[in-house]
Tab-separated table of C-alpha atoms and ligand atoms in Angstrom:
chain	number	residue	atom	x	y	z
U	575	MET	CA	-114.506	59.185	-27.299
U	576	SER	CA	-113.515	61.433	-30.446
U	577	ASP	CA	-110.221	60.769	-32.367
U	578	GLN	CA	-109.472	64.132	-31.720
U	579	ASP	CA	-109.501	62.736	-28.462
U	580	HIS	CA	-106.922	59.653	-29.658
U	581	LEU	CA	-104.227	61.549	-31.104
U	582	HIS	CA	-104.297	63.836	-28.078
U	583	ALA	CA	-103.620	60.246	-25.818
U	584	ILE	CA	-100.350	59.868	-27.761
U	585	SER	CA	-98.960	62.888	-28.126
U	586	GLY	CA	-99.648	62.929	-24.348
U	587	LEU	CA	-96.902	60.764	-24.184
U	588	ILE	CA	-94.173	62.615	-24.609
U	589	THR	CA	-95.332	65.535	-22.073
U	590	ALA	CA	-95.510	62.961	-20.105
U	591	LEU	CA	-91.995	61.586	-20.385
U	592	GLN	CA	-90.738	65.612	-19.997
U	593	ALA	CA	-92.307	65.734	-17.003
U	594	GLU	CA	-90.656	62.408	-15.272
U	595	THR	CA	-88.231	62.984	-12.013
U	596	THR	CA	-86.172	59.750	-12.969
U	597	THR	CA	-83.073	60.172	-15.606
U	598	ASP	CA	-82.354	56.821	-15.416
U	599	ALA	CA	-82.651	56.131	-19.105
U	600	GLU	CA	-83.865	52.299	-18.957
U	601	THR	CA	-86.359	52.098	-16.671
U	602	LEU	CA	-87.576	55.181	-18.951
U	603	ARG	CA	-87.724	53.025	-21.913
U	604	ILE	CA	-89.501	49.923	-20.079
U	605	LYS	CA	-92.011	52.293	-19.451
U	606	TYR	CA	-92.396	53.961	-22.391
U	607	LEU	CA	-91.577	51.810	-25.157
U	608	GLY	CA	-91.160	48.168	-22.741
U	609	LYS	CA	-93.816	45.240	-24.408
U	610	ASN	CA	-95.536	46.232	-22.530
U	611	GLY	CA	-94.972	50.089	-22.145
U	612	LEU	CA	-97.268	53.003	-22.256
U	613	PHE	CA	-96.853	52.846	-25.979
U	614	LYS	CA	-97.898	49.866	-26.587
U	615	GLU	CA	-101.456	51.001	-24.587
U	616	VAL	CA	-102.017	53.893	-26.628
U	617	SER	CA	-100.990	52.228	-29.893
U	618	SER	CA	-104.095	49.572	-29.069
U	619	LEU	CA	-106.374	52.944	-29.371
U	620	ILE	CA	-106.627	51.850	-32.994
U	621	LYS	CA	-109.304	49.559	-32.550
U	622	HIS	CA	-111.644	52.514	-31.402
U	623	VAL	CA	-110.618	54.939	-34.225
U	624	SER	CA	-112.930	56.138	-37.195
U	625	SER	CA	-111.759	54.349	-40.283
U	626	GLU	CA	-111.178	58.015	-41.699
U	627	GLY	CA	-108.949	58.642	-38.676
U	628	LYS	CA	-106.887	55.195	-38.710
U	629	LYS	CA	-104.590	57.276	-41.164
U	630	ALA	CA	-103.666	60.685	-38.864
U	631	PHE	CA	-103.886	58.267	-35.683
U	632	GLY	CA	-100.936	55.952	-37.628
U	633	GLN	CA	-98.781	59.093	-38.623
U	634	GLU	CA	-99.344	60.153	-35.170
U	635	LEU	CA	-97.956	56.805	-33.866
U	636	ASN	CA	-95.060	57.375	-35.927
U	637	ARG	CA	-94.279	61.449	-34.309
U	638	VAL	CA	-94.213	59.793	-31.613
U	639	LYS	CA	-92.488	57.188	-31.129
U	640	GLN	CA	-89.818	58.703	-33.132
U	641	GLN	CA	-90.162	61.305	-30.359
U	642	LEU	CA	-89.516	59.128	-27.484
U	643	GLU	CA	-87.195	56.860	-28.970
U	644	SER	CA	-84.603	60.271	-29.494
U	645	LYS	CA	-85.131	61.583	-26.391
U	646	LEU	CA	-84.027	58.504	-24.806
U	647	THR	CA	-81.019	57.952	-26.481
U	648	GLU	CA	-80.266	61.040	-25.699
U	649	LEU	CA	-80.693	60.873	-21.951
U	650	SER	CA	-78.919	57.935	-21.526
U	651	ASN	CA	-75.672	59.197	-23.253
U	652	GLN	CA	-76.077	62.124	-20.817
U	653	SER	CA	-75.551	59.200	-17.890
U	654	LYS	CA	-73.254	57.046	-19.907
U	655	GLN	CA	-71.341	61.241	-20.083
U	656	GLN	CA	-72.057	61.696	-16.591
U	657	GLN	CA	-70.055	58.530	-15.190
U	658	SER	CA	-67.224	58.237	-17.614
U	659	ILE	CA	-65.888	62.442	-16.270
U	660	ASP	CA	-66.571	62.119	-13.026
U	661	LEU	CA	-64.228	64.230	-11.503
U	662	SER	CA	-64.965	63.894	-7.635
U	663	LEU	CA	-63.964	60.306	-7.909
U	664	PRO	CA	-60.554	59.147	-6.699
U	665	GLY	CA	-58.015	58.341	-9.047
U	666	GLU	CA	-56.916	54.427	-9.422
U	667	ARG	CA	-53.228	53.419	-9.006
U	668	GLN	CA	-51.373	51.640	-11.430
U	669	LYS	CA	-49.925	48.536	-9.787
U	670	MET	CA	-45.687	48.844	-10.993
U	671	GLY	CA	-43.728	45.715	-10.156
U	672	HIS	CA	-40.152	46.512	-9.697
U	673	ILE	CA	-36.498	44.463	-9.341
U	674	HIS	CA	-36.147	41.606	-6.722
U	675	PRO	CA	-34.196	43.254	-4.059
U	676	ILE	CA	-31.603	40.581	-4.786
U	677	SER	CA	-30.604	41.772	-8.857
U	678	GLN	CA	-30.830	45.036	-7.030
U	679	ALA	CA	-27.623	44.067	-4.563
U	680	ILE	CA	-26.236	41.706	-7.370
U	681	GLU	CA	-26.167	45.078	-9.780
U	682	GLU	CA	-24.926	47.191	-7.444
U	683	ILE	CA	-21.881	44.992	-5.764
U	684	SER	CA	-21.306	44.613	-10.089
U	685	GLN	CA	-21.246	48.297	-10.155
U	686	ILE	CA	-18.497	48.482	-7.132
U	687	PHE	CA	-15.891	46.211	-8.848
U	688	GLU	CA	-16.632	47.363	-12.330
U	689	LYS	CA	-15.121	50.615	-11.398
U	690	ILE	CA	-12.393	49.282	-9.912
U	691	GLY	CA	-11.652	47.420	-14.018
U	692	PHE	CA	-12.791	44.599	-13.048
U	693	ASN	CA	-14.905	42.850	-16.039
U	694	ARG	CA	-18.156	41.118	-14.887
U	695	VAL	CA	-18.449	37.957	-16.673
U	696	ARG	CA	-21.315	34.754	-16.389
U	697	TYR	CA	-20.213	31.154	-16.612
U	698	PRO	CA	-22.771	27.596	-16.526
U	699	GLU	CA	-25.194	26.899	-13.844
U	700	VAL	CA	-25.017	24.004	-14.492
U	701	ASP	CA	-21.432	22.760	-14.893
U	702	TYR	CA	-18.707	19.798	-15.401
U	703	ASP	CA	-17.130	18.398	-12.072
U	704	TYR	CA	-14.133	19.421	-13.808
U	705	TYR	CA	-14.563	22.633	-13.252
U	706	VAL	CA	-16.392	23.033	-10.094
U	707	PHE	CA	-14.140	20.794	-8.678
U	708	GLU	CA	-11.236	18.929	-10.038
U	709	ALA	CA	-9.215	22.098	-11.927
U	710	LEU	CA	-9.802	23.960	-8.051
U	711	ASN	CA	-7.132	21.877	-7.291
U	712	MET	CA	-9.797	18.919	-5.542
U	713	PRO	CA	-9.066	16.019	-7.568
U	714	LYS	CA	-12.052	12.461	-7.774
U	715	ASN	CA	-12.363	11.385	-4.676
U	716	HIS	CA	-10.917	14.563	-2.439
U	717	PRO	CA	-12.563	14.277	1.198
U	718	ALA	CA	-12.495	18.618	0.624
U	719	ARG	CA	-15.339	18.345	-1.878
U	720	ASP	CA	-17.066	17.167	0.923
U	721	GLU	CA	-17.638	20.765	1.738
U	722	TRP	CA	-20.195	21.265	-0.988
U	723	GLU	CA	-22.535	19.888	-0.210
U	724	THR	CA	-23.225	19.501	-4.500
U	725	PHE	CA	-26.740	18.139	-6.595
U	726	PHE	CA	-25.747	15.785	-9.334
U	727	VAL	CA	-27.393	15.615	-12.759
U	728	ASP	CA	-28.133	12.308	-13.575
U	729	THR	CA	-26.843	12.286	-16.834
U	730	GLU	CA	-23.934	10.604	-18.751
U	731	ALA	CA	-20.359	11.777	-17.380
U	732	HIS	CA	-18.058	13.646	-19.699
U	733	PRO	CA	-15.313	11.155	-20.784
U	734	LYS	CA	-12.489	13.645	-19.464
U	735	MET	CA	-14.959	16.415	-18.002
U	736	GLY	CA	-16.506	14.339	-15.528
U	737	LYS	CA	-19.943	14.433	-14.123
U	738	VAL	CA	-22.313	17.592	-14.803
U	739	VAL	CA	-23.107	19.056	-11.249
U	740	LEU	CA	-25.017	22.104	-10.413
U	741	THR	CA	-22.417	24.761	-9.262
U	742	THR	CA	-22.044	25.135	-6.155
U	743	HIS	CA	-19.855	27.576	-6.029
U	744	THR	CA	-19.184	30.523	-9.012
U	745	SER	CA	-15.640	29.300	-8.818
U	746	ASN	CA	-16.192	27.650	-11.628
U	747	GLY	CA	-15.507	30.099	-13.096
U	748	GLN	CA	-11.592	31.312	-12.678
U	749	VAL	CA	-10.327	28.140	-14.576
U	750	ARG	CA	-12.983	29.279	-17.447
U	751	GLU	CA	-12.118	33.059	-17.843
U	752	MET	CA	-8.547	31.481	-17.876
U	753	GLU	CA	-9.235	29.585	-20.181
U	754	ARG	CA	-11.445	32.464	-22.163
U	755	LEU	CA	-8.204	35.234	-22.058
U	756	HIS	CA	-6.608	32.325	-23.770
U	757	SER	CA	-4.226	32.114	-20.864
U	758	LYS	CA	-2.860	35.667	-20.908
U	759	PRO	CA	-3.573	37.908	-17.834
U	760	PRO	CA	-4.602	40.499	-16.393
U	761	ILE	CA	-6.945	39.072	-15.621
U	762	ARG	CA	-9.995	41.349	-13.841
U	763	MET	CA	-13.374	39.104	-13.395
U	764	ILE	CA	-16.439	39.598	-10.935
U	765	ASN	CA	-18.346	36.280	-12.202
U	766	VAL	CA	-21.473	36.656	-10.992
U	767	ALA	CA	-24.556	33.627	-10.994
U	768	ARG	CA	-27.059	31.376	-8.769
U	769	THR	CA	-25.233	28.435	-7.143
U	770	TYR	CA	-26.838	25.544	-5.350
U	771	ARG	CA	-26.238	22.853	-2.549
U	772	ARG	CA	-28.157	20.237	-0.186
U	773	GLN	CA	-28.819	23.053	2.533
U	774	SER	CA	-32.074	24.881	3.559
U	775	ASP	CA	-32.424	26.468	7.402
U	776	ALA	CA	-33.315	29.791	8.704
U	777	THR	CA	-30.002	31.080	6.524
U	778	HIS	CA	-29.245	28.568	3.917
U	779	THR	CA	-31.582	28.506	1.126
U	780	GLN	CA	-30.783	25.376	-1.293
U	781	MET	CA	-31.053	28.046	-4.410
U	782	PHE	CA	-28.929	30.818	-3.389
U	783	HIS	CA	-25.787	33.392	-4.891
U	784	GLN	CA	-22.243	33.860	-5.261
U	785	PHE	CA	-20.359	36.288	-6.424
U	786	GLU	CA	-16.588	35.571	-7.380
U	787	GLY	CA	-13.607	38.156	-8.440
U	788	LEU	CA	-9.996	36.847	-9.729
U	789	VAL	CA	-7.423	38.464	-10.324
U	790	VAL	CA	-4.214	37.528	-11.901
U	791	ASP	CA	-1.404	39.583	-13.001
U	792	LYS	CA	2.463	40.119	-12.265
U	793	GLY	CA	3.191	41.171	-9.145
U	794	ILE	CA	-0.379	40.812	-7.477
U	795	THR	CA	-0.235	39.892	-3.079
U	796	ILE	CA	-2.452	39.602	-0.283
U	797	GLN	CA	-2.041	43.810	-0.324
U	798	ASN	CA	-3.586	44.148	-3.498
U	799	LEU	CA	-6.184	41.877	-2.272
U	800	LYS	CA	-6.298	43.355	1.122
U	801	GLY	CA	-6.824	46.971	-0.466
U	802	THR	CA	-10.040	45.824	-2.486
U	803	LEU	CA	-11.556	44.281	0.586
U	804	ASP	CA	-11.468	47.541	2.166
U	805	TYR	CA	-12.776	48.689	-1.172
U	806	PHE	CA	-15.651	47.478	-1.785
U	807	ALA	CA	-16.662	47.416	2.661
U	808	GLU	CA	-16.200	51.229	2.471
U	809	HIS	CA	-18.009	51.417	-1.373
U	810	PHE	CA	-20.550	48.727	-0.495
U	811	TYR	CA	-21.236	49.278	3.402
U	812	GLY	CA	-20.932	52.615	4.162
U	813	PRO	CA	-17.931	55.058	4.728
U	814	GLY	CA	-15.383	53.201	8.308
U	815	THR	CA	-16.617	50.049	7.389
U	816	LYS	CA	-13.005	47.574	7.634
U	817	SER	CA	-12.020	44.401	6.122
U	818	ARG	CA	-10.208	41.854	7.932
U	819	ILE	CA	-8.353	38.187	6.845
U	820	ARG	CA	-8.301	35.320	8.851
U	821	PRO	CA	-5.997	32.251	8.217
U	822	PHE	CA	-8.446	29.488	7.145
U	823	HIS	CA	-8.072	26.285	4.422
U	824	PHE	CA	-9.099	26.085	0.823
U	825	LYS	CA	-7.999	23.820	-1.717
U	826	PHE	CA	-7.190	26.012	-4.746
U	827	THR	CA	-5.769	29.286	-3.059
U	828	GLU	CA	-2.440	29.187	-0.677
U	829	PRO	CA	-2.703	31.203	1.628
U	830	SER	CA	-6.341	31.369	2.914
U	831	PHE	CA	-8.771	33.595	3.998
U	832	GLU	CA	-12.389	34.525	5.857
U	833	VAL	CA	-13.348	37.608	5.223
U	834	ASP	CA	-14.861	39.370	7.773
U	835	PHE	CA	-16.411	43.203	7.464
U	836	SER	CA	-16.607	45.209	10.425
U	837	CYS	CA	-20.209	45.997	12.211
U	838	HIS	CA	-21.697	48.594	11.643
U	839	ILE	CA	-23.647	48.541	14.529
U	840	CYS	CA	-21.056	48.917	17.255
U	841	GLY	CA	-18.960	50.390	14.434
U	842	GLY	CA	-16.898	46.710	15.183
U	843	THR	CA	-16.117	46.965	18.758
U	844	GLY	CA	-18.513	44.241	19.572
U	845	LYS	CA	-19.466	45.812	23.119
U	846	ASN	CA	-22.868	44.709	23.879
U	847	CYS	CA	-23.726	44.013	20.083
U	848	ARG	CA	-26.157	41.843	20.252
U	849	PHE	CA	-26.701	42.221	15.974
U	850	CYS	CA	-21.988	40.937	15.567
U	851	LYS	CA	-21.023	40.071	18.906
U	852	SER	CA	-17.195	39.796	18.091
U	853	GLY	CA	-17.729	43.710	15.967
U	854	TRP	CA	-17.228	41.586	13.001
U	855	HIS	CA	-19.295	39.937	9.986
U	856	GLU	CA	-18.396	37.103	8.655
U	857	VAL	CA	-18.403	36.712	4.594
U	858	GLY	CA	-17.370	34.001	2.813
U	859	GLY	CA	-13.892	33.408	1.287
U	860	ALA	CA	-10.238	34.446	-0.331
U	861	GLY	CA	-6.970	33.917	-0.772
U	862	MET	CA	-3.442	33.816	-3.223
U	863	VAL	CA	-4.561	31.249	-6.275
U	864	HIS	CA	-2.851	27.859	-6.009
U	865	PRO	CA	-0.053	28.027	-9.047
U	866	ASN	CA	-1.841	24.185	-9.296
U	867	VAL	CA	-5.380	26.296	-10.457
U	868	LEU	CA	-2.970	28.614	-12.220
U	869	LYS	CA	-1.456	25.364	-14.375
U	870	ALA	CA	-5.008	24.344	-14.975
U	871	GLY	CA	-6.010	27.357	-16.493
U	872	GLY	CA	-2.800	27.617	-18.895
U	873	ILE	CA	-0.945	30.098	-16.644
U	874	ASP	CA	2.420	29.976	-15.126
U	875	PRO	CA	2.756	30.650	-11.179
U	876	GLU	CA	6.379	31.891	-11.427
U	877	ILE	CA	5.279	34.578	-13.647
U	878	TYR	CA	2.106	35.297	-12.368
U	879	THR	CA	0.641	35.302	-9.543
U	880	GLY	CA	-3.246	36.278	-9.004
U	881	PHE	CA	-5.570	37.082	-5.318
U	882	ALA	CA	-9.165	35.464	-5.241
U	883	PHE	CA	-13.018	36.113	-3.240
U	884	GLY	CA	-16.113	34.372	-3.142
U	885	TRP	CA	-18.836	35.151	-0.924
U	886	GLY	CA	-22.786	34.533	-1.258
U	887	VAL	CA	-24.708	37.817	-2.464
U	888	GLU	CA	-27.358	37.116	0.232
U	889	ARG	CA	-25.389	37.010	2.631
U	890	THR	CA	-23.467	39.428	1.696
U	891	TYR	CA	-26.453	41.903	1.408
U	892	THR	CA	-28.154	40.972	4.803
U	893	LEU	CA	-25.782	42.726	6.999
U	894	LYS	CA	-26.093	46.048	5.514
U	895	LYS	CA	-27.118	48.738	7.381
U	896	GLY	CA	-30.462	49.184	8.201
U	897	LEU	CA	-32.012	45.101	6.779
U	898	ASN	CA	-31.991	43.217	9.814
U	899	ILE	CA	-33.157	40.234	7.406
U	900	ASP	CA	-32.638	37.066	9.944
U	901	ASP	CA	-34.219	34.517	7.784
U	902	ILE	CA	-32.973	34.714	3.952
U	903	ARG	CA	-35.302	32.259	2.446
U	904	LEU	CA	-37.734	35.051	2.977
U	905	PHE	CA	-36.079	36.526	-0.639
U	906	TYR	CA	-37.689	33.477	-2.343
U	907	SER	CA	-41.286	33.098	-0.633
U	908	GLY	CA	-43.453	35.033	-3.393
U	909	ASN	CA	-44.305	37.198	-0.177
U	910	LEU	CA	-45.148	40.129	-1.916
U	911	GLU	CA	-45.823	41.690	1.285
U	912	PHE	CA	-41.645	41.614	2.394
U	913	LEU	CA	-40.466	42.008	-1.296
U	914	GLU	CA	-42.615	45.331	-1.574
U	915	GLN	CA	-39.686	46.870	0.350
U	916	PHE	CA	-37.090	47.569	-1.429
T	2463	DAH	N1	-15.687	28.988	-3.258
T	2463	DAH	C1	-15.645	28.875	-1.692
T	2463	DAH	C2	-16.928	28.220	-1.424
T	2463	DAH	O1	-17.831	28.367	-2.255
T	2463	DAH	C3	-15.821	30.606	-1.480
T	2463	DAH	C4	-13.902	31.422	-1.858
T	2463	DAH	C5	-13.501	31.000	-0.880
T	2463	DAH	C6	-13.990	31.287	-3.033
T	2463	DAH	C7	-11.555	31.542	-1.654
T	2463	DAH	C8	-12.659	32.230	-3.955
T	2463	DAH	C9	-11.948	31.976	-2.903
T	2463	DAH	O2	-11.987	32.200	-4.707
T	2463	DAH	O3	-10.694	32.194	-2.729
T	2463	DAH	O4	-16.624	28.157	-0.100
């Protein structure tokens, strides 16, 4: 082979690359410029080139190598671009979280009460025996305390306030609110918080939420309580929902009631209704604030009266139209299939 043929062999690489049918830049790079590639093969022809032809051979090698490289780089850029702008690919939807259903319920409940002048407050969820029981007319060792299956915190008791407990109900906010306002009514409080009891079944979790209403002023009567309940029923459960109060007993109210709302499925008739059986659903307690509780908050029961109520958020919420949740533990299960429905 003459020197001329050798030069042809080198430039032939460019023609060969242009004739390739595959556009996979990486495969071509290996084939042409790889360790055992075609360029290496052609370079080795140098041993057959005459001494005068060596310079021209070297220059041609450089020129062709540069061309091969730029062609391959161009190919690989093209394929990258194609990958990133393939408009026919389906879009990727971003995963978005949302507010937990119980937080949504708390927000809705708070807004309903705020509209009629209640003031949303927060009080400790780990509190002294004094605020949870004693100030609520439940002296030490009183059997009424047994109703609340209490978690005690293993820490030193306060000399006056007593042991530390996980709040069993939001009623601990009552005397705290009276103190915050320096025993000066009017008081219109809505206290929403976590509460804790030693219990766990389909309708009870160890941690749950309650909301507590407290109104204290001159001339407050049961009618004000009943009006507030009806207002809540209409706004939370929908027009036409009614409230009902039945005599009950709590140490911190006198008289005391249990509060029911009419069933949205049968409209309160109870006829053949498997959801309520009686036309009504019980949600929690209420009553006129006991004089001893007012006194504990430094308020004169001869001048002021008040009403209070306290219900579970989970229970109140699951009675909403269309929810039909028969196991409230689901709310805290971390089961996304359930939670994503809200
Ligand atoms: N604290 C009570 C409970 O957890 C509920 C309750 C009843 C709250 C009557 C009140 C009330 O404010 O007046 O069972």
